[in-house]
Coordinates of C-alpha atoms in Angstrom, one line a residue:
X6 CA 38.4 -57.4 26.0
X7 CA 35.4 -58.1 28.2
X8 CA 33.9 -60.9 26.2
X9 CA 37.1 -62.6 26.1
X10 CA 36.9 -63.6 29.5
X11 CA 34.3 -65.0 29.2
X12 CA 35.2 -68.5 27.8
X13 CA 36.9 -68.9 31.1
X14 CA 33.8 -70.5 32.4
X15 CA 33.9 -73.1 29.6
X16 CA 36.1 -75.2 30.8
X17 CA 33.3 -77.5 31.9
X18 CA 32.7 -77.7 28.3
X19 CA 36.0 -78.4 27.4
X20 CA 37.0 -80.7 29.8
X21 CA 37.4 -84.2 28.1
X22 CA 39.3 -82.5 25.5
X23 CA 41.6 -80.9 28.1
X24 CA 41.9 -84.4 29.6
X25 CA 42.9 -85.9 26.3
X26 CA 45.3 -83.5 25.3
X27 CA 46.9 -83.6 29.1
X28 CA 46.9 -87.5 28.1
X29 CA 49.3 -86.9 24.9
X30 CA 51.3 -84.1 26.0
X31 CA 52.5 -84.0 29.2
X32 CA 56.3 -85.3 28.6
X33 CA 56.2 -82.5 25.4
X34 CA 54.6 -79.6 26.5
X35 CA 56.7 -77.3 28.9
X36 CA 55.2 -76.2 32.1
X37 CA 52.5 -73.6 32.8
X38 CA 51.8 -73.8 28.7
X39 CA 48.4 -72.7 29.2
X40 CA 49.5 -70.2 30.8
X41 CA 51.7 -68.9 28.1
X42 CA 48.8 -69.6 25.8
X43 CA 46.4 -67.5 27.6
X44 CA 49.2 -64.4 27.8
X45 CA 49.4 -64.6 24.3
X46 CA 46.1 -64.4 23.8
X47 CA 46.2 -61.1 26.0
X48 CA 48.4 -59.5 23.7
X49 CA 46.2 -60.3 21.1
X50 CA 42.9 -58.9 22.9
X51 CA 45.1 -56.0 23.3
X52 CA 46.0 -55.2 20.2
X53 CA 42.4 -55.4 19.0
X54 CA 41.6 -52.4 21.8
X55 CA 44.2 -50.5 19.9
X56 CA 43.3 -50.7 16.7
X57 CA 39.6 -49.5 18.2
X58 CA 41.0 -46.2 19.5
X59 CA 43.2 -45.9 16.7
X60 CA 40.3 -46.1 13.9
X61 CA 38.2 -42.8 15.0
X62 CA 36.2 -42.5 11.9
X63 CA 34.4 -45.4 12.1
X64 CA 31.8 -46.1 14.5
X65 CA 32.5 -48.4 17.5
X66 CA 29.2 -50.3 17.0
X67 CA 30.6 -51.0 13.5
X68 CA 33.6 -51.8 14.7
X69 CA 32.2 -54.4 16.7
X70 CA 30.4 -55.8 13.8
X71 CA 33.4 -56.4 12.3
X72 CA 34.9 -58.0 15.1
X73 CA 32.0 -60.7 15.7
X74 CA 33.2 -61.5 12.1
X75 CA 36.4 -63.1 13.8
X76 CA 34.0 -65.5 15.9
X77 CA 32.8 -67.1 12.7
X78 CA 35.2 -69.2 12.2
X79 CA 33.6 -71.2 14.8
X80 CA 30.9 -72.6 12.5
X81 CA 33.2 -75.0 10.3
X82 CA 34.1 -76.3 14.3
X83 CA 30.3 -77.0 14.7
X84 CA 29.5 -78.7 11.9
X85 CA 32.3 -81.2 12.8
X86 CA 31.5 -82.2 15.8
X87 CA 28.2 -82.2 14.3
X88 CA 26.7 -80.1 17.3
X89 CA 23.5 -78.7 17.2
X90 CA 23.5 -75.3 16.3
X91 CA 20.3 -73.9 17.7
X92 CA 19.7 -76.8 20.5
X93 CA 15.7 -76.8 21.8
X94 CA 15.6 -75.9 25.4
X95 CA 18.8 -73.3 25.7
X96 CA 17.4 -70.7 22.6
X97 CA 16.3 -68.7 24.5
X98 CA 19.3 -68.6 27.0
X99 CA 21.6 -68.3 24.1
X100 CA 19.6 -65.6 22.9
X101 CA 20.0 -63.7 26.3
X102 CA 23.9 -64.7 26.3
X103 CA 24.6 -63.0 22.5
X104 CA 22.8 -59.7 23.5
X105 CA 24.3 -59.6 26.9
X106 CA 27.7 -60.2 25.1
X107 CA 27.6 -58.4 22.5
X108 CA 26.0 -54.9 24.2
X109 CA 29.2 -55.2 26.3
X110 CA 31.8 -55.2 23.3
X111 CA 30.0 -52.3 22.1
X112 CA 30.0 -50.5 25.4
X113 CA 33.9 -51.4 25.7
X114 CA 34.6 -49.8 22.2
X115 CA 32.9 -47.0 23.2
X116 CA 35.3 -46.7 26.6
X117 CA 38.1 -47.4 23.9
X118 CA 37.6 -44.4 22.6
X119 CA 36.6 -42.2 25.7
X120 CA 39.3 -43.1 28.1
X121 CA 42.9 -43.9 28.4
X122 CA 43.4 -47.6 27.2
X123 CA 45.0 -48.8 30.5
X124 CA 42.3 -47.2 32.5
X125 CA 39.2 -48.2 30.2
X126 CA 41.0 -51.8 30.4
X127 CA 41.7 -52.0 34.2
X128 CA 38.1 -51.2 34.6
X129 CA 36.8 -53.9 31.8
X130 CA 39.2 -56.7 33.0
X131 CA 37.2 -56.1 36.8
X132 CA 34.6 -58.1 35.6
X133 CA 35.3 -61.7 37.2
X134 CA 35.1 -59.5 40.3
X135 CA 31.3 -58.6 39.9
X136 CA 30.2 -62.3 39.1
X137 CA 29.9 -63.3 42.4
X138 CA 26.9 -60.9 43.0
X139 CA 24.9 -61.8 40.1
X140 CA 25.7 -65.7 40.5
X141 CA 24.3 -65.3 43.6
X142 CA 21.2 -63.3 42.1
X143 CA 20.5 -65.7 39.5
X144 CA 22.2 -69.0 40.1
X145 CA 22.1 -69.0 43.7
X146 CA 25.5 -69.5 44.3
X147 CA 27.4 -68.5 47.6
X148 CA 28.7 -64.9 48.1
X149 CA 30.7 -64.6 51.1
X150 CA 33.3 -62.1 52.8
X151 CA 35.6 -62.9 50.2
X152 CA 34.0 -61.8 47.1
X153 CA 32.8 -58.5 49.1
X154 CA 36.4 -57.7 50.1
X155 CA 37.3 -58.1 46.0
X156 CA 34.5 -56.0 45.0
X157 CA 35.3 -53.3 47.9
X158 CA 39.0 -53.5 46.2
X159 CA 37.8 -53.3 42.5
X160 CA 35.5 -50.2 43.3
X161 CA 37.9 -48.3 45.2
X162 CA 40.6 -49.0 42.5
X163 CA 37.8 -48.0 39.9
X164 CA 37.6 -44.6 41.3
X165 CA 40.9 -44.1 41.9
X166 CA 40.9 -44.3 38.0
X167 CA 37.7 -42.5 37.1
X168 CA 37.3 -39.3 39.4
X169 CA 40.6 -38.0 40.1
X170 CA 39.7 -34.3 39.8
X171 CA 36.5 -35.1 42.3
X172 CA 38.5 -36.5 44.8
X173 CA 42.2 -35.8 44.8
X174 CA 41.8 -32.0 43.1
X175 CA 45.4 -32.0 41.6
X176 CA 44.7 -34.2 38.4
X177 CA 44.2 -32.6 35.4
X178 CA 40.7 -33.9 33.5
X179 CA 40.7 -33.9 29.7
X180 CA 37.9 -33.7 27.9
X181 CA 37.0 -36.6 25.3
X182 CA 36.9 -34.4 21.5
X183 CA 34.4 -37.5 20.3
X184 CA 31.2 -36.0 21.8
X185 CA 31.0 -32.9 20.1
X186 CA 27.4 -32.2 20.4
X187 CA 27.8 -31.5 24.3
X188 CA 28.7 -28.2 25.2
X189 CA 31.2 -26.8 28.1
X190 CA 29.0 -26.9 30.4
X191 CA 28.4 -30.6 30.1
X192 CA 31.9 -31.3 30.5
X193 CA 31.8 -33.2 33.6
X194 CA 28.8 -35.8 31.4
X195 CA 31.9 -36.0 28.7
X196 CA 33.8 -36.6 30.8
X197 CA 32.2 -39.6 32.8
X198 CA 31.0 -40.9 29.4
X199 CA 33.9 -43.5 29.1
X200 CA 34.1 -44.8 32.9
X201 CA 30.0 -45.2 32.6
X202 CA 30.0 -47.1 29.4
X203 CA 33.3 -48.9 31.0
X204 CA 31.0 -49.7 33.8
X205 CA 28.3 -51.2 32.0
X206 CA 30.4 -53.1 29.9
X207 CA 31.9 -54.9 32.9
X208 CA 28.2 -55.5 34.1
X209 CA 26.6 -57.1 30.8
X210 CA 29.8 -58.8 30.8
X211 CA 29.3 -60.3 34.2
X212 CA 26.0 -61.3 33.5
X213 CA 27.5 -63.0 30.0
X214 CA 29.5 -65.3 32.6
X215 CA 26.7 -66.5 34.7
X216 CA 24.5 -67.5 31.3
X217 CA 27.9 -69.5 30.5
X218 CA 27.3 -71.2 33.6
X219 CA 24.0 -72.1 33.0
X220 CA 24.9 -73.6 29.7
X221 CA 27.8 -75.3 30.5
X222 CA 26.4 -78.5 29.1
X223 CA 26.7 -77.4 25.8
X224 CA 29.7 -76.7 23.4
X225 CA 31.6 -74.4 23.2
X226 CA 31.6 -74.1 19.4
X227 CA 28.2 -73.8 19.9
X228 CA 28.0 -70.8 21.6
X229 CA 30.8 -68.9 19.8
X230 CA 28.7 -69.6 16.6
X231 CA 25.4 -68.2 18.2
X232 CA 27.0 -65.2 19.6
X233 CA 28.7 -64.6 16.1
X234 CA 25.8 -64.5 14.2
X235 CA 23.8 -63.1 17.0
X236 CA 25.8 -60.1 17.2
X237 CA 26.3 -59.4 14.0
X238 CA 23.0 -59.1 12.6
X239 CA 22.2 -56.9 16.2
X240 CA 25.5 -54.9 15.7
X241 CA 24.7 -54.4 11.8
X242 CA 21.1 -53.1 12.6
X243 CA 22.1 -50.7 14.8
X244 CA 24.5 -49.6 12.3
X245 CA 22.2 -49.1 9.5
X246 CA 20.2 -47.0 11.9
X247 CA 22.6 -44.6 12.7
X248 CA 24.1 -44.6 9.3
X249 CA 26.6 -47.5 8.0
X250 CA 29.6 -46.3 6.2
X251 CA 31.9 -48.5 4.7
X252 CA 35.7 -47.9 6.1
X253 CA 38.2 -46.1 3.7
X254 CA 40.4 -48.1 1.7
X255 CA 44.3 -48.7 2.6
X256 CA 45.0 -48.4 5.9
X257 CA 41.4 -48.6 7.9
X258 CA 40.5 -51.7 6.3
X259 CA 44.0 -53.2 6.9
X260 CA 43.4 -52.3 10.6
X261 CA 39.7 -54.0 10.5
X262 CA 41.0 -56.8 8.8
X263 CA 43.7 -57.5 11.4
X264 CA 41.0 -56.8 13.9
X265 CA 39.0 -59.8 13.0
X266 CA 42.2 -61.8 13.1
X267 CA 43.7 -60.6 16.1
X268 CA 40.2 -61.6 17.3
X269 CA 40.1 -65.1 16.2
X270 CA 43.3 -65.8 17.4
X271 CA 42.9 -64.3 20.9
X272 CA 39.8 -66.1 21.0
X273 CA 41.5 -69.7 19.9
X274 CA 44.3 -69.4 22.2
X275 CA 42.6 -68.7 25.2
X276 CA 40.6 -72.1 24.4
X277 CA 43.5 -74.1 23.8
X278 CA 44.7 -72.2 27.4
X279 CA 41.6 -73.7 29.3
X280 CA 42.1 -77.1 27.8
X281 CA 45.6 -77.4 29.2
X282 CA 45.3 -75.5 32.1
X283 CA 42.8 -74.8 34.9
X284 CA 40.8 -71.5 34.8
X285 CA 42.4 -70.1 37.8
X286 CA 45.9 -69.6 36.3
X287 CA 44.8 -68.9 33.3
X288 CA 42.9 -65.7 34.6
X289 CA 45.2 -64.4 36.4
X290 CA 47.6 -64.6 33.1
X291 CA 44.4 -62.8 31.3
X292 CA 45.1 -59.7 33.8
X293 CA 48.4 -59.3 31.8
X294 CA 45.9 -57.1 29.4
X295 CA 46.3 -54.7 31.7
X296 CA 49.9 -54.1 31.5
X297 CA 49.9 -54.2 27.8
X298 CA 47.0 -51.8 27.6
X299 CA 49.4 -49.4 29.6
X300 CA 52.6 -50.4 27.4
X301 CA 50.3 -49.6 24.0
X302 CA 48.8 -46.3 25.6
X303 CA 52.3 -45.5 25.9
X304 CA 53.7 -46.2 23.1
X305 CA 51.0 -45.9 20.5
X306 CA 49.3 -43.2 21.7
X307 CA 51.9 -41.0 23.7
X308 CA 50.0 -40.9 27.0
X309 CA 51.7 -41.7 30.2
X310 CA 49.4 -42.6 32.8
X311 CA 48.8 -40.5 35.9
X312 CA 49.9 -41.9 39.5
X313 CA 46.1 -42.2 40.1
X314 CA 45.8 -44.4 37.4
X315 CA 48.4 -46.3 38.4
X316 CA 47.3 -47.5 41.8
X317 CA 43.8 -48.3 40.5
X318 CA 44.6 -50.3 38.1
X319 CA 46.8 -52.0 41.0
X320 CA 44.5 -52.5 43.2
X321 CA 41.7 -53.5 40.6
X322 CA 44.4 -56.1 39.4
X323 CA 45.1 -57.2 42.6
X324 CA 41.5 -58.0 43.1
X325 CA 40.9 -60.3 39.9
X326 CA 44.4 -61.6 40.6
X327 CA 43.6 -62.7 44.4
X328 CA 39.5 -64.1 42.4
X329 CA 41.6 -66.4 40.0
X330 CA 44.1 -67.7 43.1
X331 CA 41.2 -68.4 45.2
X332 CA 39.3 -70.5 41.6
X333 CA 42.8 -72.2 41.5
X334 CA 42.8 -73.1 45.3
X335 CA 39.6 -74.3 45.3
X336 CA 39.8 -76.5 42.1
X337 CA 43.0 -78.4 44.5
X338 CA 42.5 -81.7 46.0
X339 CA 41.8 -81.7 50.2
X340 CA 45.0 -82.5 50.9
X341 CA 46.9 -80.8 49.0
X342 CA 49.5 -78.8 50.5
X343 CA 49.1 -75.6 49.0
X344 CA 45.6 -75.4 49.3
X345 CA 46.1 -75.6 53.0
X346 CA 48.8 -73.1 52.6
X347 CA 46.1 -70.6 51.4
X348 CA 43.3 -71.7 53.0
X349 CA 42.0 -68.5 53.6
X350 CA 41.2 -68.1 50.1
X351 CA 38.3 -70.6 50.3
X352 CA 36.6 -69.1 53.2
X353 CA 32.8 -68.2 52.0

């Protein structure tokens, strides 16, 4: 999921804790351990994008209501560190952050259900690619030749995935059955429903990063506790408006259940990832998403993906893949060896 990512950029935050637990664990824990953590939480994220397509009768904006639930158990984390909750001077940044954050869940639900999983995830899990250009909007950061040739690759693996029919003529297109109040001759606007809200997810989600730049200083049980509660009263609203209705018993509320759970412990693990490991590594294991998203589409949901498909989401991986070497390079001392090796990675 696209929000997930998001606590890459906290490792800032978490730094000193990361240091202290490197401190105490290094003969113990086995190597690339955050790694393994931050796969794990991967299949976890990726379950939770299941369970979305899977529950049809229930709207994706109450779906993501019920998934902020899973971010609350960050408030008990709060109170003891004894962190300010609503600190004066980064409301209105935190504010900006929950909307930003949680518009983009909802817009991912949305290209749950519209799209093939492994498509609608290859496009989501682009979004490291895209915060280059609004860092450089808003924060002022460089954006050099690298970060255009990644966005070149992620857009030209994006519509490799979304407008096969367009371009190559031999794919078949199927029409999503979840918007029925268009008609035939809006098939093409059905169709590009899913790739559009996958698209604008990956942009809010972008934009989610760069506000977790600006408030690095603060932690990050903070900010999981503001976009919880954010998002749930914003998600629960919108609800209401459109008509809440409470998920049948037995098996939907099962599947919401473990979807808050699933959340919570995708969202711990990829924490405890970034306090053993730099973010680099761990976001390239966070790409793994992808691969499970085709495994589950697969198996789950009986639908092999086209050759199309395929070599967008490989070139869209190979974009975010090549963005988290490059943060790992970078991150190296001067004169280390391998980050002469792959020097061309830090060229602006």
């Amino acid at each position: 999921m696209p929000e997930t990512l998001e606590l890459q950029n906290l490792s800032t935050t978490v730094m000193s804790d990361r240091q202290k637990l490197h401190s105490t664990t290094t003969t113990t824990r086995p190597p690339y351990f955050g790694v393994l953590l931050a796969t794990l939480s991967s299949l976890f994220f990726s379950l939770c994008s299941v369970i979305v397509k899977s529950l049809t009768d229930i709207n994706p904006i109450e779906l993501a209501m019920f998934r902020f639930i899973g971010l609350l158990p960050a408030i008990p984390i709060v109170l003891y560190k004894q962190e300010e909750v609503f600190p004066n001077g980064k409301r209105i940044l935190l504010l900006l952050r929950s909307f930003v954050g949680a518009t983009s869940l909802i817009c991912s639900f949305y290209a749950f259900r519209q799209m093939e999983l492994g498509d609608a995830s290859t496009i989501l899990f682009s979004t490291p690619v895209f915060v280059g250009i609004f860092a450089k909007v808003f924060l002022k950061e460089p954006c050099g030749y690298f970060h255009i040739g990644t966005i070149a690759l992620t857009i030209l693996g994006i519509i490799f995935i979304t407008m096969p029919k367009t371009l190559f003529g031999d794919a078949e297109v199927t029409v999503p059955e979840q918007l029925p109040s268009l008609t035939t001759q809006n098939s093409g606007l059905k169709y590009m429903f899913g790739p559009i809200t996958a698209f604008c997810g990956t942009l809010f989600a972008a934009n989610a990063y760069v506000l977790l730049r600006a408030l690095k200083g603060l932690h990050y049980s903070v900010i999981m506790t503001n976009f919880g509660l954010f998002s749930i009263c914003y998600t629960l609203i919108v609800s209401c408006y459109f008509g809440f209705c409470m998920p049948k018993c037995g098996t939907d509320r099962l599947l919401i259940l473990l979807l808050a759970i699933f959340s919570f412990a995708g969202q711990i693990l990829l924490t405890l990832a970034l306090q053993v490991e730099q973010a680099g590594p761990v976001s390239i294991a966070r790409s793994s998403d992808i691969v499970f998203a085709f495994i589950w589409q697969i198996c789950f949901f009986h639908e092999m993906p086209t050759v199309h498909s395929l070599i967008g989401a490989l070139l869209v991986s190979t974009a975010v893949i090549l963005s988290g070497l490059r943060k790992y390079v970078m991150a190296l001392p001067d004169g280390s060896e391998t980050k002469r090796r792959f020097k061309f990675l830090t060229i602006e």
